[in-house]
mmCIF file of C-alpha atoms in Angstrom:
data_model
loop_
_atom_site.group_PDB
_atom_site.id
_atom_site.type_symbol
_atom_site.label_atom_id
_atom_site.label_comp_id
_atom_site.label_asym_id
_atom_site.label_seq_id
_atom_site.Cartn_x
_atom_site.Cartn_y
_atom_site.Cartn_z
ATOM 1 C CA MET A 88 113.993 124.525 118.527
ATOM 2 C CA ARG A 89 112.477 121.233 119.588
ATOM 3 C CA LEU A 90 109.363 119.793 117.982
ATOM 4 C CA PRO A 91 106.379 118.961 120.198
ATOM 5 C CA PRO A 92 106.278 115.236 121.034
ATOM 6 C CA VAL A 93 103.309 114.600 118.715
ATOM 7 C CA LEU A 94 104.958 116.292 115.711
ATOM 8 C CA GLY A 95 108.216 114.530 116.418
ATOM 9 C CA LEU A 96 106.467 111.159 116.479
ATOM 10 C CA LEU A 97 104.631 111.952 113.225
ATOM 11 C CA ALA A 98 107.869 112.950 111.526
ATOM 12 C CA THR A 99 109.562 109.746 112.650
ATOM 13 C CA LEU A 100 106.678 107.545 111.473
ATOM 14 C CA ALA A 101 106.429 109.339 108.113
ATOM 15 C CA ALA A 102 110.148 109.002 107.448
ATOM 16 C CA ALA A 103 110.090 105.308 108.397
ATOM 17 C CA ALA A 104 107.153 104.626 106.079
ATOM 18 C CA LEU A 105 108.825 106.369 103.141
ATOM 19 C CA ILE A 106 112.094 104.523 103.706
ATOM 20 C CA ALA A 107 110.213 101.210 103.693
ATOM 21 C CA ALA A 108 108.663 102.193 100.346
ATOM 22 C CA GLY A 109 112.062 102.517 98.665
ATOM 23 C CA CYS A 110 113.031 106.126 99.381
ATOM 24 C CA ALA A 111 116.088 108.039 100.446
ATOM 25 C CA VAL A 112 116.124 110.607 103.252
ATOM 26 C CA GLN A 113 118.542 113.527 103.338
ATOM 27 C CA PRO A 114 118.565 114.834 106.930
ATOM 28 C CA LYS A 115 119.326 118.505 107.560
ATOM 29 C CA LEU A 116 120.070 120.231 110.836
ATOM 30 C CA THR A 117 118.908 123.741 109.870
ATOM 31 C CA ASP A 118 116.088 122.910 107.449
ATOM 32 C CA LYS A 119 113.369 120.341 106.894
ATOM 33 C CA HIS A 120 114.273 116.820 105.792
ATOM 34 C CA ALA A 121 114.275 115.979 102.064
ATOM 35 C CA VAL A 122 112.701 112.620 101.218
ATOM 36 C CA TYR A 123 113.431 111.309 97.691
ATOM 37 C CA VAL A 124 111.040 108.797 96.106
ATOM 38 C CA ASP A 125 111.893 106.879 92.914
ATOM 39 C CA ALA A 126 109.953 108.204 89.938
ATOM 40 C CA TRP A 127 107.560 105.783 88.241
ATOM 41 C CA THR A 128 106.221 105.424 84.721
ATOM 42 C CA LYS A 129 102.749 106.884 84.265
ATOM 43 C CA ARG A 130 100.768 104.966 81.643
ATOM 44 C CA ASN A 131 97.437 103.372 80.826
ATOM 45 C CA ASN A 132 96.827 99.848 79.542
ATOM 46 C CA PRO A 133 98.337 98.854 76.167
ATOM 47 C CA GLU A 134 96.160 99.294 73.092
ATOM 48 C CA VAL A 135 95.614 95.960 71.318
ATOM 49 C CA TYR A 136 94.562 96.342 67.675
ATOM 50 C CA VAL A 137 95.085 92.779 66.423
ATOM 51 C CA GLU A 138 95.289 89.588 68.470
ATOM 52 C CA PRO A 139 95.012 85.863 67.684
ATOM 53 C CA LEU A 140 91.816 83.955 68.324
ATOM 54 C CA LYS A 141 93.591 80.968 69.857
ATOM 55 C CA ALA A 142 96.941 79.974 71.302
ATOM 56 C CA PRO A 143 99.539 78.088 69.219
ATOM 57 C CA PRO A 144 99.762 74.312 69.732
ATOM 58 C CA VAL A 145 103.280 74.802 71.149
ATOM 59 C CA PRO A 146 105.071 78.000 72.235
ATOM 60 C CA VAL A 147 106.582 79.808 69.251
ATOM 61 C CA SER A 148 110.085 81.228 68.837
ATOM 62 C CA ALA A 149 110.725 84.768 67.636
ATOM 63 C CA LEU A 150 113.144 87.122 65.920
ATOM 64 C CA ILE A 151 113.081 90.794 66.884
ATOM 65 C CA ALA A 152 114.388 93.485 64.555
ATOM 66 C CA PRO A 153 115.512 96.977 65.657
ATOM 67 C CA PHE A 154 112.534 99.303 65.965
ATOM 68 C CA GLN A 155 112.654 102.500 63.954
ATOM 69 C CA VAL A 156 112.433 105.949 65.542
ATOM 70 C CA THR A 157 110.005 107.906 63.378
ATOM 71 C CA GLN A 158 110.905 111.316 64.816
ATOM 72 C CA ASP A 159 113.418 113.525 63.048
ATOM 73 C CA ILE A 160 116.010 113.570 65.823
ATOM 74 C CA ALA A 161 119.769 113.147 65.998
ATOM 75 C CA ASN A 162 121.100 109.579 66.258
ATOM 76 C CA ALA A 163 117.630 108.150 65.706
ATOM 77 C CA GLN A 164 118.931 104.817 64.453
ATOM 78 C CA GLU A 165 121.264 104.307 67.424
ATOM 79 C CA LEU A 166 118.518 105.290 69.856
ATOM 80 C CA GLY A 167 116.108 102.846 68.227
ATOM 81 C CA GLU A 168 118.623 100.023 68.575
ATOM 82 C CA GLN A 169 119.288 100.905 72.218
ATOM 83 C CA LEU A 170 115.624 100.956 73.198
ATOM 84 C CA THR A 171 114.844 97.809 71.195
ATOM 85 C CA ARG A 172 117.516 96.012 73.203
ATOM 86 C CA VAL A 173 115.601 97.016 76.329
ATOM 87 C CA VAL A 174 112.449 95.398 74.871
ATOM 88 C CA TRP A 175 114.428 92.275 73.971
ATOM 89 C CA GLN A 176 116.054 92.039 77.414
ATOM 90 C CA THR A 177 112.725 92.563 79.185
ATOM 91 C CA TRP A 178 110.972 89.905 77.121
ATOM 92 C CA THR A 179 113.895 87.517 77.564
ATOM 93 C CA ARG A 180 113.722 87.998 81.322
ATOM 94 C CA ASP A 181 109.952 87.449 81.323
ATOM 95 C CA ARG A 182 110.157 84.417 78.981
ATOM 96 C CA VAL A 183 107.620 85.870 76.549
ATOM 97 C CA PHE A 184 109.063 83.459 73.960
ATOM 98 C CA PRO A 185 111.098 80.345 74.785
ATOM 99 C CA LYS A 186 113.590 81.538 72.148
ATOM 100 C CA LEU A 187 113.915 85.215 71.248
ATOM 101 C CA LEU A 188 116.779 86.405 69.049
ATOM 102 C CA TYR A 189 117.714 90.036 68.441
ATOM 103 C CA GLU A 190 119.241 90.755 65.029
ATOM 104 C CA ALA A 191 120.895 94.195 64.942
ATOM 105 C CA ASN A 192 121.807 93.767 61.254
ATOM 106 C CA LEU A 193 118.117 94.151 60.361
ATOM 107 C CA ARG A 194 118.046 97.836 61.307
ATOM 108 C CA ASN A 195 117.633 98.930 57.679
ATOM 109 C CA ALA A 196 115.700 95.872 56.510
ATOM 110 C CA SER A 197 112.074 95.869 55.413
ATOM 111 C CA THR A 198 109.456 93.715 57.102
ATOM 112 C CA PRO A 199 109.464 91.119 54.263
ATOM 113 C CA GLN A 200 113.246 90.841 54.577
ATOM 114 C CA ALA A 201 112.973 90.285 58.322
ATOM 115 C CA VAL A 202 110.283 87.653 57.758
ATOM 116 C CA ALA A 203 112.448 85.880 55.171
ATOM 117 C CA LEU A 204 115.413 85.796 57.561
ATOM 118 C CA ALA A 205 113.302 84.400 60.405
ATOM 119 C CA ARG A 206 111.980 81.685 58.100
ATOM 120 C CA LYS A 207 115.531 80.850 57.022
ATOM 121 C CA MET A 208 116.636 80.639 60.676
ATOM 122 C CA GLY A 209 113.763 78.298 61.517
ATOM 123 C CA LEU A 210 111.981 80.810 63.768
ATOM 124 C CA ASP A 211 108.219 81.089 63.927
ATOM 125 C CA VAL A 212 107.432 84.809 64.202
ATOM 126 C CA VAL A 213 109.029 88.221 63.671
ATOM 127 C CA VAL A 214 108.640 91.272 65.929
ATOM 128 C CA VAL A 215 108.916 94.625 64.131
ATOM 129 C CA GLY A 216 108.034 98.001 65.581
ATOM 130 C CA LYS A 217 108.433 101.749 65.778
ATOM 131 C CA PHE A 218 109.121 104.319 68.459
ATOM 132 C CA THR A 219 106.665 107.007 67.416
ATOM 133 C CA TYR A 220 107.546 109.469 70.160
ATOM 134 C CA VAL A 221 110.659 109.883 72.290
ATOM 135 C CA MET A 222 111.244 112.769 74.690
ATOM 136 C CA SER A 223 114.450 112.632 76.709
ATOM 137 C CA GLY A 224 114.680 114.954 79.692
ATOM 138 C CA GLY A 225 117.501 113.111 81.406
ATOM 139 C CA THR A 226 117.528 113.312 85.194
ATOM 140 C CA ARG A 227 116.344 116.947 85.263
ATOM 141 C CA GLY A 228 113.351 116.946 82.920
ATOM 142 C CA ASP A 229 110.317 114.909 81.927
ATOM 143 C CA SER A 230 110.781 111.916 79.615
ATOM 144 C CA GLY A 231 108.302 109.958 77.516
ATOM 145 C CA VAL A 232 108.141 107.047 75.076
ATOM 146 C CA SER A 233 105.451 105.805 72.678
ATOM 147 C CA LEU A 234 105.885 102.619 70.650
ATOM 148 C CA THR A 235 104.001 100.211 68.451
ATOM 149 C CA PHE A 236 104.890 96.699 67.337
ATOM 150 C CA ASP A 237 103.571 93.914 65.136
ATOM 151 C CA ILE A 238 104.179 90.183 65.509
ATOM 152 C CA ILE A 239 104.110 88.468 62.125
ATOM 153 C CA ASP A 240 103.929 84.770 61.282
ATOM 154 C CA ALA A 241 107.150 83.886 59.468
ATOM 155 C CA ARG A 242 105.479 81.218 57.306
ATOM 156 C CA SER A 243 102.286 82.898 56.169
ATOM 157 C CA GLY A 244 103.198 86.566 56.653
ATOM 158 C CA GLU A 245 99.984 87.033 58.646
ATOM 159 C CA ARG A 246 99.938 89.699 61.330
ATOM 160 C CA LEU A 247 99.206 87.957 64.621
ATOM 161 C CA TRP A 248 99.533 90.870 67.044
ATOM 162 C CA SER A 249 99.465 94.642 66.745
ATOM 163 C CA MET A 250 99.847 96.725 69.897
ATOM 164 C CA ALA A 251 100.679 100.270 70.999
ATOM 165 C CA HIS A 252 101.656 101.718 74.354
ATOM 166 C CA SER A 253 103.030 104.928 75.829
ATOM 167 C CA GLY A 254 104.267 106.252 79.139
ATOM 168 C CA MET A 255 106.015 109.180 80.728
ATOM 169 C CA MET A 256 108.138 109.890 83.770
ATOM 170 C CA GLN A 257 108.014 113.250 85.496
ATOM 171 C CA THR A 258 110.662 114.917 87.600
ATOM 172 C CA GLY A 259 110.747 117.968 89.789
ATOM 173 C CA LEU A 260 107.562 117.073 91.638
ATOM 174 C CA THR A 261 107.990 118.334 95.196
ATOM 175 C CA GLU A 262 105.393 117.988 97.935
ATOM 176 C CA ASP A 263 105.946 120.161 101.007
ATOM 177 C CA TYR A 264 104.758 118.590 104.281
ATOM 178 C CA VAL A 265 105.979 121.286 106.716
ATOM 179 C CA ILE A 266 108.224 118.823 108.544
ATOM 180 C CA PHE A 267 109.754 117.287 105.409
ATOM 181 C CA ALA A 268 109.653 117.677 101.607
ATOM 182 C CA ARG A 269 108.977 114.756 99.271
ATOM 183 C CA GLN A 270 110.667 114.904 95.860
ATOM 184 C CA ASN A 271 110.891 112.526 92.887
ATOM 185 C CA ARG A 272 114.230 110.873 92.126
ATOM 186 C CA MET A 273 114.817 110.029 88.451
ATOM 187 C CA PRO A 274 116.704 106.886 87.326
ATOM 188 C CA ALA A 275 120.021 107.240 85.555
ATOM 189 C CA GLU A 276 118.439 106.348 82.183
ATOM 190 C CA PRO A 277 114.762 107.350 82.195
ATOM 191 C CA LEU A 278 114.122 106.317 78.566
ATOM 192 C CA SER A 279 115.335 102.777 79.244
ATOM 193 C CA ALA A 280 113.294 102.595 82.445
ATOM 194 C CA ILE A 281 110.122 103.725 80.676
ATOM 195 C CA THR A 282 110.682 101.361 77.732
ATOM 196 C CA GLY A 283 111.268 98.427 80.073
ATOM 197 C CA THR A 284 107.986 99.106 81.867
ATOM 198 C CA LEU A 285 106.051 99.391 78.603
ATOM 199 C CA ALA A 286 107.651 96.185 77.277
ATOM 200 C CA MET A 287 106.644 94.370 80.465
ATOM 201 C CA ASP A 288 103.033 95.534 80.065
ATOM 202 C CA MET A 289 102.867 94.549 76.394
ATOM 203 C CA GLY A 290 104.624 91.238 76.905
ATOM 204 C CA GLY A 291 102.022 89.951 79.368
ATOM 205 C CA PRO A 292 99.208 89.265 76.853
ATOM 206 C CA VAL A 293 101.688 87.785 74.377
ATOM 207 C CA THR A 294 103.075 85.454 77.053
ATOM 208 C CA ASN A 295 99.601 84.264 78.000
ATOM 209 C CA TRP A 296 98.803 83.553 74.351
ATOM 210 C CA ASN A 297 102.120 81.853 73.604
ATOM 211 C CA TYR A 298 101.933 79.417 76.508
ATOM 212 C CA GLY A 299 98.202 78.790 76.270
ATOM 213 C CA TYR A 300 97.256 80.236 79.611
ATOM 214 C CA LYS A 301 93.515 80.247 80.157
ATOM 215 C CA ALA A 302 91.507 82.182 82.685
ATOM 216 C CA PRO A 303 90.091 79.934 85.431
ATOM 217 C CA PRO A 304 86.364 79.190 85.212
ATOM 218 C CA PRO A 305 84.083 81.404 87.270
ATOM 219 C CA ALA A 306 83.567 80.282 90.819
ATOM 220 C CA GLY A 307 80.344 78.472 91.657
ATOM 221 C CA PRO A 308 77.949 79.579 94.379
ATOM 222 C CA ASN A 309 79.176 79.217 97.925
ATOM 223 C CA PRO A 310 77.824 76.127 99.718
ATOM 224 C CA PRO A 311 75.233 76.810 102.412
ATOM 225 C CA PRO A 312 76.670 77.115 105.912
ATOM 226 C CA PRO A 313 76.232 74.066 108.149
ATOM 227 C CA ALA A 314 73.167 74.125 110.356
ATOM 228 C CA ALA A 315 73.692 74.896 114.019
ATOM 229 C CA PRO A 316 73.542 71.902 116.389
ATOM 230 C CA GLY A 317 69.988 71.239 117.514
ATOM 231 C CA ALA A 318 68.441 73.180 114.650
ATOM 232 C CA PRO A 319 65.870 71.487 112.374
ATOM 233 C CA GLY A 320 67.652 69.528 109.701
ATOM 234 C CA ALA A 321 70.939 69.323 111.627
ATOM 235 C CA GLY A 322 72.557 65.953 111.988
ATOM 236 C CA SER A 323 72.147 64.090 115.260
#
């Protein structure tokens, strides 16, 4: 059975648009095409509870300790270390701090102990946090992550930043378009993908503070348009 020319053109254009958006198409001879779209992390903006009033005179260096998983789940400590490494790698990539060290040996340490070690190492701040919610559905179920972190001054012990964020990734969402079906495609490690996205969101405000970025001043009023030739007030 051949499609009418208009439907055939629509199918071709729709498939081309989805491919350009980062999709995969599975053509079938006896059934409609399956178009797979990479799943994305659904989230709102990070919640900022504490933030500094001004930027540091020079960018500060940081020590990050393994975040704790507060849920009563198997291998919580190992999972916390794994996801904290994702935060560390994301912030290293985004240059949130010019120097950011991850110390796995601090997984059982208290916040004062982490602060003391950072001070001994000559670092300026300590990042400590918690994963308050972790739901792992793998590639066949929904996944979600919630985390909080504090950034603490290593000299004074003052809390400079306190933030929280959460996100989820859904699978199994299929949209039937008669000619083709659109379905989400999960990443190999959804928890790492979600955590990386949340870390990127939370790292933005910290980066702006650390490097002293300032919002540009508001634009002034637009100048009046030039007068038309021959109009009163126009130049000769």
